[in-house]
Amino acid sequence: MERNEELYGEIVKLFAFVVHQIRLYSPNHPTAKGALEKLSAKLEEALGMEGELSIGVAEGAVIVNSCSLDTKKTGVNVLLTECKRLEIERLIMERGLGVDEMATLLSLMALPPKILQERGGFKEVFEQEALQHVRLGTAHYELVGDDDEVVTKLDEAIQVVEVATEGLSEVGMDTPVIEISDGVGNGGGSMERVLKIDRTETLVRYFLKGFEGIVDYDIERLTYEVETRPQDTASQMVSQPDSIDDLRRVVEGMSLFLQDRLAPPFIQGGRDFSLPVSRLVREVKKDVDETEIFQEASKEMVAILERCVDEIKLKFLVQSFVDSGGDLKSLAKFLRSRSTRERLEEPLKKKLLSMGVAEKDLNELFTATSEPRVPRALPRMDISPEELKELRRIRDSFNEEVAARVKEAVAVAEKEKQRALDEKERMNNIIRNVGEGLVVVDNSGKVQLLNPAAERLLGAQLGEGKGLPISQLLKGEHLLTMAKGPLRDDADPVTKEIELRSVNDETRKVLQASTAVIENQDGSTVGMVSVLSDITKQKQLEEMKSKFVSNVSHELRTPLLAIEESLSLLLTGVVGDVPPEQGKFLSIAQRNINRLSRLINDLLDVAKLEAGKMDMKPIDFDLNDLVHHVSETVRSLAEGQGVTIEEKFPGAAIKMEADPDRLTQVVTNLVGNAIKFTPEGGRITVEIIDQWQDPEISAEPCIAVNVRDTGPGISPEDQVRIFRKFEQGAAPTVKTVSSTGLGLTIAKEIVDLHGGKIWVESNQGEGSCFSFAVPRRFRNGADTAQVPI
C-alpha cells in the first residue's frame, strides 16, 4: 500500500506540473515534453498493476483509486484547484493510455477560462475530443460493511452513472439513468433504475417530472450551488415551470429538500444554513416578480420558502442550545434581530419547554434580547474653565498639526506618484521605440508586454496581444520554440535562432531570440522575457559568403591538383633528372601547394558544417586501431622536430559506433596541433579512457580521448576563443607556427555532430591537454529549430 501511495503521489505531482508547464509554454516544449513522458511512464506502471486509475476530488481531498493523498504532498493542492476550476469530480484512465492522448487531455485542462466558456465548458470540450482511454466520472465515496454486497454494487453503479445513456427519453431528462441488479449471484435479483442528481437544474426537472427508481443526490455539489450561486438556482426554479402549479411543485419540493437534505450537515457542524437559503429566497422573489405569468403567486411562493428558512433557523437554534450544554445565553446573539425574534419566539419556546426548560427562564431570555442595549455611561469629570480652555487649545493645536502633516504627506505622495508616472512614460517610450522585439509573459503564460517591433516580427495585430495566452497569440508557439531546451542554463539567458516560413514557403524570416526567466526576490519563476532580433539579412549574407567560399574552394582544387601532380612527377625524376638547385625550389613549391590544399579542404569542411551538409556515416570499429594509426602517420613528422609520441590505451579493444573518418580528422587535428606547439625534446601523450562518465552526454559510460603536450600552455582568455573560426592562441612558442585557425573549429563541430563535447585544460608554462568525449553508440547531436508560420 505504501508503494502504491508513493506512486500515486508521483503521478499527482507530475500531473499538476505538466498542466502548469503546458499553460506557460506548450506541449512540445522540452521541459513539458520530458515531464509528460515521465507522467506517462508512471501511469503505465500504475495501470499495469490495476488496469484502471481513478483520480477523484471529494471534500477537499485528492483520492487516487482508494488512497487519499495528504494535501502536504507536492502538487495535491494545485490539482485540487485545477479540478475545482474545471468542475472535474473524477478522471478515470484505462490501460492503453498513451503519451499523445495524455497530451490532449492536459492541453484541454490548460485552456484559458475564456476559451472554455466560449466552447461550452470543460466537459463539453472534453466530450468533443472523444478520448479512447480517459473518461469523466462523478466522485462518490462511501464506507460500507463487508457483508453489505448489495449496497457495494449500488455504489459502484452510481460511480459510473455518467457513461449510461439509455432510458433518458422516458423521464425527459439529460441526466444519465442506469439499471443495476440488486442480486448478489450471477443474474439473480431484480433490476433497479438509478438517477444521479448533481445539479440544481436536474433537481428542478426531477421535482417537475418525478422518477420511478433510486435517486442518488450529490449533496456536496448541490450545497455548493445553493451557497455560491443562488441566482442560478433561483433562475432554474422559475424558468423551467410552465404554470403556477408547476412552480408551486418546484418551490415545495425545494423547501423540503433544503430542510431534509442540505441543512442537517450544516446544523450538525454548528453552521447556520438559513442565511444562504434567505439569499435564495430573495433571488426567487426577484425572478418571480419579473415573470409575468407568476407575479400573482409571488407572495405565496415566498411564504413557502420563508417558512423553510424559519424551520432551518429553528432547528439550528435548538442544536446550538444542545451543543452549549443547555445554556440559554448561547441563543442571545441569534435573537437580537427583531424579525427573527418575533417569528421564532413562540415555536422556539414550545420546543424548549418540551425539552424541560423553565418558562420563567425563557421569558427572561426573550425580554433581555428585546430590550435595546444602552451604551455604558462615561464617568463624569469636573474641570475648571481654565482647564477646559487649555484642553480646547491643545485640541485645536493637535488638529492643525495633523492637518499640516496630512497635507504634507499628500503632497509627497502626489509628487512620488507623478515621478512614477513620468518614469513609466519614459520606459514605455523606450520600449515602444526600441528596434528589437520584446515579449514578456507571466507565470500563467499570458502576454504582459508585446512592443511594436515584436508585433511586426511575429505578425500580430497592433495592441491585441496583451492579456492573451501566448499559445493563442503566437501561432505554432513560435516564441517558446525559440527557447528550445531548458529556460535555465545556469541562470544565463538562452539564445536561439528560429526560421519562420509562410505556408506557401514564399517568404522566409530568421529571428534570433534571447530568452530568460524572470524571478522574484524569493527565487520563484514569475514569467519569461524574450528579446527578438531580425537577422534575416545577416543570415542571407552568411549563406552567400559560405556559397562563395565553397565555390571558390572547388574551383581552386582542380588546378592545385594538377600543379601538385606535376611537381611530384618532376621531383621523382619521371620526366628527367632534376638538378639539386632546381629540386630545392620545387620542394619549396610542393610544400606550399600541400599547405594550400589543406587550407582549401578546411574551408570546404567549414562550408559544409555551416550549411548542415556534413553527413556522418557511423559504423562499428576499434578506437584503439584508429588512434594508433593516426599516431603512426604523424610520428615521423614529430620525430623530425625532436618530439616523441607516447600512447596509453586500454588492454582490450574498444568497440564503438561512429564515423571513423571524421574522428580520424579530429584526432589528427589535435595531435598535429600538439606537434606544432611542443618544443624540441618535448613529449606528446595520446590517451584513451573507455569508462568516461558525463551525464550531459549520456547516462551510459562514454569514451574520451586526451592529447596532452609539454608545450607553453594556453592563457585562460585564449582557451575560450581558440575553438572559433580563424582564431589562434597568442602564447609564445619556440618555433614559428603557421595555421589557418580552422582545425579546432572543425574538430568541435564533428564532435558536436556525434553528440559529444570537446574542451581544453591548460596552465601557461605547464603544457595543454585537449580532450573530447563521445557516446559509445552514435547519437546525432544536430539540432534544428524550424517552425512553420
mmCIF file of N, CA, C and O in Angstrom, residues 674-727:
data_model
loop_
_atom_site.group_PDB
_atom_site.id
_atom_site.type_symbol
_atom_site.label_atom_id
_atom_site.label_comp_id
_atom_site.label_asym_id
_atom_site.label_seq_id
_atom_site.Cartn_x
_atom_site.Cartn_y
_atom_site.Cartn_z
ATOM 1 N N ALA A 674 49.401 19.664 -31.355
ATOM 2 C CA ALA A 674 50.360 19.414 -30.272
ATOM 3 C C ALA A 674 51.785 19.398 -30.799
ATOM 4 O O ALA A 674 52.712 19.914 -30.152
ATOM 5 N N ILE A 675 51.988 18.788 -31.978
ATOM 6 C CA ILE A 675 53.330 18.764 -32.575
ATOM 7 C C ILE A 675 53.811 20.176 -32.889
ATOM 8 O O ILE A 675 54.962 20.550 -32.646
ATOM 9 N N LYS A 676 52.882 21.014 -33.407
ATOM 10 C CA LYS A 676 53.264 22.387 -33.777
ATOM 11 C C LYS A 676 53.751 23.181 -32.573
ATOM 12 O O LYS A 676 54.699 23.955 -32.670
ATOM 13 N N PHE A 677 53.090 22.990 -31.430
ATOM 14 C CA PHE A 677 53.351 23.859 -30.290
ATOM 15 C C PHE A 677 54.240 23.219 -29.212
ATOM 16 O O PHE A 677 54.417 23.788 -28.141
ATOM 17 N N THR A 678 54.747 22.005 -29.471
ATOM 18 C CA THR A 678 55.635 21.356 -28.500
ATOM 19 C C THR A 678 57.087 21.592 -28.914
ATOM 20 O O THR A 678 57.477 21.291 -30.050
ATOM 21 N N PRO A 679 57.923 22.117 -28.028
ATOM 22 C CA PRO A 679 59.328 22.397 -28.381
ATOM 23 C C PRO A 679 60.137 21.112 -28.529
ATOM 24 O O PRO A 679 59.718 20.028 -28.110
ATOM 25 N N GLU A 680 61.300 21.230 -29.123
ATOM 26 C CA GLU A 680 62.198 20.093 -29.320
ATOM 27 C C GLU A 680 62.537 19.464 -27.966
ATOM 28 O O GLU A 680 62.792 20.156 -26.973
ATOM 29 N N GLY A 681 62.525 18.139 -27.934
ATOM 30 C CA GLY A 681 62.762 17.416 -26.692
ATOM 31 C C GLY A 681 61.491 17.195 -25.885
ATOM 32 O O GLY A 681 61.531 16.570 -24.821
ATOM 33 N N GLY A 682 60.368 17.691 -26.361
ATOM 34 C CA GLY A 682 59.102 17.555 -25.649
ATOM 35 C C GLY A 682 58.437 16.217 -25.898
ATOM 36 O O GLY A 682 58.931 15.375 -26.671
ATOM 37 N N ARG A 683 57.281 16.025 -25.266
ATOM 38 C CA ARG A 683 56.584 14.748 -25.344
ATOM 39 C C ARG A 683 55.083 14.967 -25.521
ATOM 40 O O ARG A 683 54.501 15.872 -24.901
ATOM 41 N N ILE A 684 54.465 14.123 -26.355
ATOM 42 C CA ILE A 684 53.016 14.146 -26.573
ATOM 43 C C ILE A 684 52.462 12.803 -26.126
ATOM 44 O O ILE A 684 52.965 11.758 -26.539
ATOM 45 N N THR A 685 51.411 12.849 -25.275
ATOM 46 C CA THR A 685 50.785 11.620 -24.783
ATOM 47 C C THR A 685 49.350 11.547 -25.306
ATOM 48 O O THR A 685 48.552 12.465 -25.084
ATOM 49 N N VAL A 686 49.073 10.456 -26.030
ATOM 50 C CA VAL A 686 47.713 10.223 -26.535
ATOM 51 C C VAL A 686 47.100 9.116 -25.690
ATOM 52 O O VAL A 686 47.621 7.999 -25.635
ATOM 53 N N GLU A 687 45.971 9.433 -25.019
ATOM 54 C CA GLU A 687 45.372 8.509 -24.057
ATOM 55 C C GLU A 687 43.900 8.271 -24.400
ATOM 56 O O GLU A 687 43.186 9.199 -24.803
ATOM 57 N N ILE A 688 43.448 7.032 -24.215
ATOM 58 C CA ILE A 688 42.041 6.668 -24.412
ATOM 59 C C ILE A 688 41.467 6.213 -23.071
ATOM 60 O O ILE A 688 42.066 5.380 -22.390
ATOM 61 N N ILE A 689 40.306 6.776 -22.691
ATOM 62 C CA ILE A 689 39.594 6.384 -21.471
ATOM 63 C C ILE A 689 38.268 5.772 -21.902
ATOM 64 O O ILE A 689 37.420 6.451 -22.500
ATOM 65 N N ASP A 690 38.050 4.495 -21.587
ATOM 66 C CA ASP A 690 36.854 3.802 -22.101
ATOM 67 C C ASP A 690 35.689 3.809 -21.124
ATOM 68 O O ASP A 690 34.626 3.270 -21.424
ATOM 69 N N GLN A 691 35.826 4.418 -19.930
ATOM 70 C CA GLN A 691 34.714 4.475 -18.962
ATOM 71 C C GLN A 691 34.545 5.913 -18.472
ATOM 72 O O GLN A 691 34.501 6.172 -17.267
ATOM 73 N N TRP A 692 34.426 6.850 -19.378
ATOM 74 C CA TRP A 692 34.289 8.270 -19.024
ATOM 75 C C TRP A 692 32.830 8.555 -18.650
ATOM 76 O O TRP A 692 31.921 8.216 -19.385
ATOM 77 N N GLN A 693 32.634 9.165 -17.493
ATOM 78 C CA GLN A 693 31.283 9.459 -17.005
ATOM 79 C C GLN A 693 30.940 10.925 -17.261
ATOM 80 O O GLN A 693 31.660 11.811 -16.785
ATOM 81 N N ASP A 694 29.883 11.170 -18.038
ATOM 82 C CA ASP A 694 29.416 12.536 -18.280
ATOM 83 C C ASP A 694 27.918 12.476 -18.565
ATOM 84 O O ASP A 694 27.503 12.177 -19.687
ATOM 85 N N PRO A 695 27.060 12.754 -17.552
ATOM 86 C CA PRO A 695 25.605 12.649 -17.754
ATOM 87 C C PRO A 695 25.067 13.622 -18.793
ATOM 88 O O PRO A 695 23.980 13.422 -19.313
ATOM 89 N N GLU A 696 25.807 14.711 -19.086
ATOM 90 C CA GLU A 696 25.341 15.645 -20.115
ATOM 91 C C GLU A 696 25.390 15.014 -21.497
ATOM 92 O O GLU A 696 24.683 15.432 -22.405
ATOM 93 N N ILE A 697 26.266 14.018 -21.680
ATOM 94 C CA ILE A 697 26.389 13.357 -22.978
ATOM 95 C C ILE A 697 25.508 12.116 -23.024
ATOM 96 O O ILE A 697 24.712 11.924 -23.936
ATOM 97 N N SER A 698 25.653 11.270 -21.999
ATOM 98 C CA SER A 698 24.894 10.019 -21.987
ATOM 99 C C SER A 698 24.849 9.482 -20.570
ATOM 100 O O SER A 698 25.767 9.708 -19.771
ATOM 101 N N ALA A 699 23.763 8.761 -20.263
ATOM 102 C CA ALA A 699 23.668 8.120 -18.952
ATOM 103 C C ALA A 699 24.620 6.936 -18.859
ATOM 104 O O ALA A 699 25.016 6.535 -17.761
ATOM 105 N N GLU A 700 24.982 6.362 -20.002
ATOM 106 C CA GLU A 700 25.926 5.253 -20.046
ATOM 107 C C GLU A 700 27.355 5.789 -20.103
ATOM 108 O O GLU A 700 27.593 6.932 -20.487
ATOM 109 N N PRO A 701 28.367 4.980 -19.715
ATOM 110 C CA PRO A 701 29.770 5.417 -19.812
ATOM 111 C C PRO A 701 30.129 5.782 -21.251
ATOM 112 O O PRO A 701 29.750 5.090 -22.201
ATOM 113 N N CYS A 702 30.869 6.879 -21.426
ATOM 114 C CA CYS A 702 31.289 7.351 -22.743
ATOM 115 C C CYS A 702 32.745 6.959 -22.996
ATOM 116 O O CYS A 702 33.377 6.296 -22.181
ATOM 117 N N ILE A 703 33.258 7.384 -24.134
ATOM 118 C CA ILE A 703 34.663 7.175 -24.492
ATOM 119 C C ILE A 703 35.308 8.537 -24.663
ATOM 120 O O ILE A 703 34.761 9.410 -25.358
ATOM 121 N N ALA A 704 36.467 8.753 -24.037
ATOM 122 C CA ALA A 704 37.172 10.030 -24.122
ATOM 123 C C ALA A 704 38.574 9.805 -24.662
ATOM 124 O O ALA A 704 39.186 8.748 -24.445
ATOM 125 N N VAL A 705 39.079 10.796 -25.370
ATOM 126 C CA VAL A 705 40.452 10.792 -25.905
ATOM 127 C C VAL A 705 41.136 12.058 -25.421
ATOM 128 O O VAL A 705 40.604 13.166 -25.604
ATOM 129 N N ASN A 706 42.327 11.911 -24.791
ATOM 130 C CA ASN A 706 43.120 13.052 -24.317
ATOM 131 C C ASN A 706 44.401 13.141 -25.136
ATOM 132 O O ASN A 706 45.078 12.128 -25.376
ATOM 133 N N VAL A 707 44.750 14.357 -25.561
ATOM 134 C CA VAL A 707 46.028 14.624 -26.239
ATOM 135 C C VAL A 707 46.752 15.659 -25.392
ATOM 136 O O VAL A 707 46.399 16.831 -25.395
ATOM 137 N N ARG A 708 47.790 15.200 -24.665
ATOM 138 C CA ARG A 708 48.496 16.060 -23.719
ATOM 139 C C ARG A 708 49.905 16.371 -24.261
ATOM 140 O O ARG A 708 50.607 15.468 -24.743
ATOM 141 N N ASP A 709 50.315 17.653 -24.203
ATOM 142 C CA ASP A 709 51.643 18.043 -24.684
ATOM 143 C C ASP A 709 52.405 18.764 -23.579
ATOM 144 O O ASP A 709 51.865 19.062 -22.516
ATOM 145 N N THR A 710 53.689 19.019 -23.847
ATOM 146 C CA THR A 710 54.553 19.735 -22.895
ATOM 147 C C THR A 710 54.922 21.096 -23.457
ATOM 148 O O THR A 710 56.030 21.586 -23.233
ATOM 149 N N GLY A 711 54.003 21.685 -24.188
ATOM 150 C CA GLY A 711 54.239 22.986 -24.806
ATOM 151 C C GLY A 711 54.113 24.128 -23.824
ATOM 152 O O GLY A 711 54.048 23.923 -22.606
ATOM 153 N N PRO A 712 54.009 25.368 -24.333
ATOM 154 C CA PRO A 712 53.998 26.564 -23.465
ATOM 155 C C PRO A 712 52.664 26.790 -22.759
ATOM 156 O O PRO A 712 52.570 27.654 -21.904
ATOM 157 N N GLY A 713 51.627 26.047 -23.092
ATOM 158 C CA GLY A 713 50.328 26.264 -22.458
ATOM 159 C C GLY A 713 49.524 27.371 -23.134
ATOM 160 O O GLY A 713 50.012 28.068 -24.038
ATOM 161 N N ILE A 714 48.276 27.525 -22.683
ATOM 162 C CA ILE A 714 47.344 28.491 -23.294
ATOM 163 C C ILE A 714 46.749 29.340 -22.187
ATOM 164 O O ILE A 714 46.337 28.833 -21.141
ATOM 165 N N SER A 715 46.663 30.638 -22.397
ATOM 166 C CA SER A 715 46.091 31.546 -21.408
ATOM 167 C C SER A 715 44.585 31.313 -21.293
ATOM 168 O O SER A 715 43.952 30.844 -22.241
ATOM 169 N N PRO A 716 43.977 31.634 -20.134
ATOM 170 C CA PRO A 716 42.528 31.418 -19.962
ATOM 171 C C PRO A 716 41.676 32.135 -20.999
ATOM 172 O O PRO A 716 40.679 31.585 -21.477
ATOM 173 N N GLU A 717 42.057 33.366 -21.380
ATOM 174 C CA GLU A 717 41.244 34.082 -22.372
ATOM 175 C C GLU A 717 41.345 33.446 -23.747
ATOM 176 O O GLU A 717 40.394 33.444 -24.524
ATOM 177 N N ASP A 718 42.534 32.850 -24.087
ATOM 178 C CA ASP A 718 42.669 32.176 -25.377
ATOM 179 C C ASP A 718 41.917 30.855 -25.405
ATOM 180 O O ASP A 718 41.464 30.407 -26.456
ATOM 181 N N GLN A 719 41.753 30.201 -24.239
ATOM 182 C CA GLN A 719 41.055 28.913 -24.192
ATOM 183 C C GLN A 719 39.604 29.040 -24.645
ATOM 184 O O GLN A 719 39.020 28.092 -25.152
ATOM 185 N N VAL A 720 39.023 30.236 -24.475
ATOM 186 C CA VAL A 720 37.622 30.450 -24.856
ATOM 187 C C VAL A 720 37.485 30.613 -26.355
ATOM 188 O O VAL A 720 36.530 30.129 -26.964
ATOM 189 N N ARG A 721 38.477 31.272 -26.994
ATOM 190 C CA ARG A 721 38.288 31.659 -28.400
ATOM 191 C C ARG A 721 38.943 30.735 -29.412
ATOM 192 O O ARG A 721 38.662 30.850 -30.611
ATOM 193 N N ILE A 722 39.822 29.807 -28.978
ATOM 194 C CA ILE A 722 40.554 29.008 -29.972
ATOM 195 C C ILE A 722 39.655 28.052 -30.744
ATOM 196 O O ILE A 722 40.058 27.555 -31.797
ATOM 197 N N PHE A 723 38.429 27.786 -30.259
ATOM 198 C CA PHE A 723 37.524 26.907 -30.991
ATOM 199 C C PHE A 723 36.675 27.678 -32.005
ATOM 200 O O PHE A 723 35.843 27.080 -32.683
ATOM 201 N N ARG A 724 36.885 29.012 -32.088
ATOM 202 C CA ARG A 724 36.168 29.798 -33.087
ATOM 203 C C ARG A 724 36.925 29.801 -34.404
ATOM 204 O O ARG A 724 38.129 29.560 -34.446
ATOM 205 N N LYS A 725 36.223 30.135 -35.478
ATOM 206 C CA LYS A 725 36.835 30.141 -36.813
ATOM 207 C C LYS A 725 37.937 31.200 -36.911
ATOM 208 O O LYS A 725 37.780 32.317 -36.424
ATOM 209 N N PHE A 726 39.049 30.814 -37.536
ATOM 210 C CA PHE A 726 40.182 31.706 -37.832
ATOM 211 C C PHE A 726 40.802 32.301 -36.572
ATOM 212 O O PHE A 726 41.380 33.388 -36.613
ATOM 213 N N GLU A 727 40.671 31.612 -35.430
ATOM 214 C CA GLU A 727 41.267 32.077 -34.186
ATOM 215 C C GLU A 727 42.433 31.173 -33.813
ATOM 216 O O GLU A 727 42.385 29.957 -33.998
#
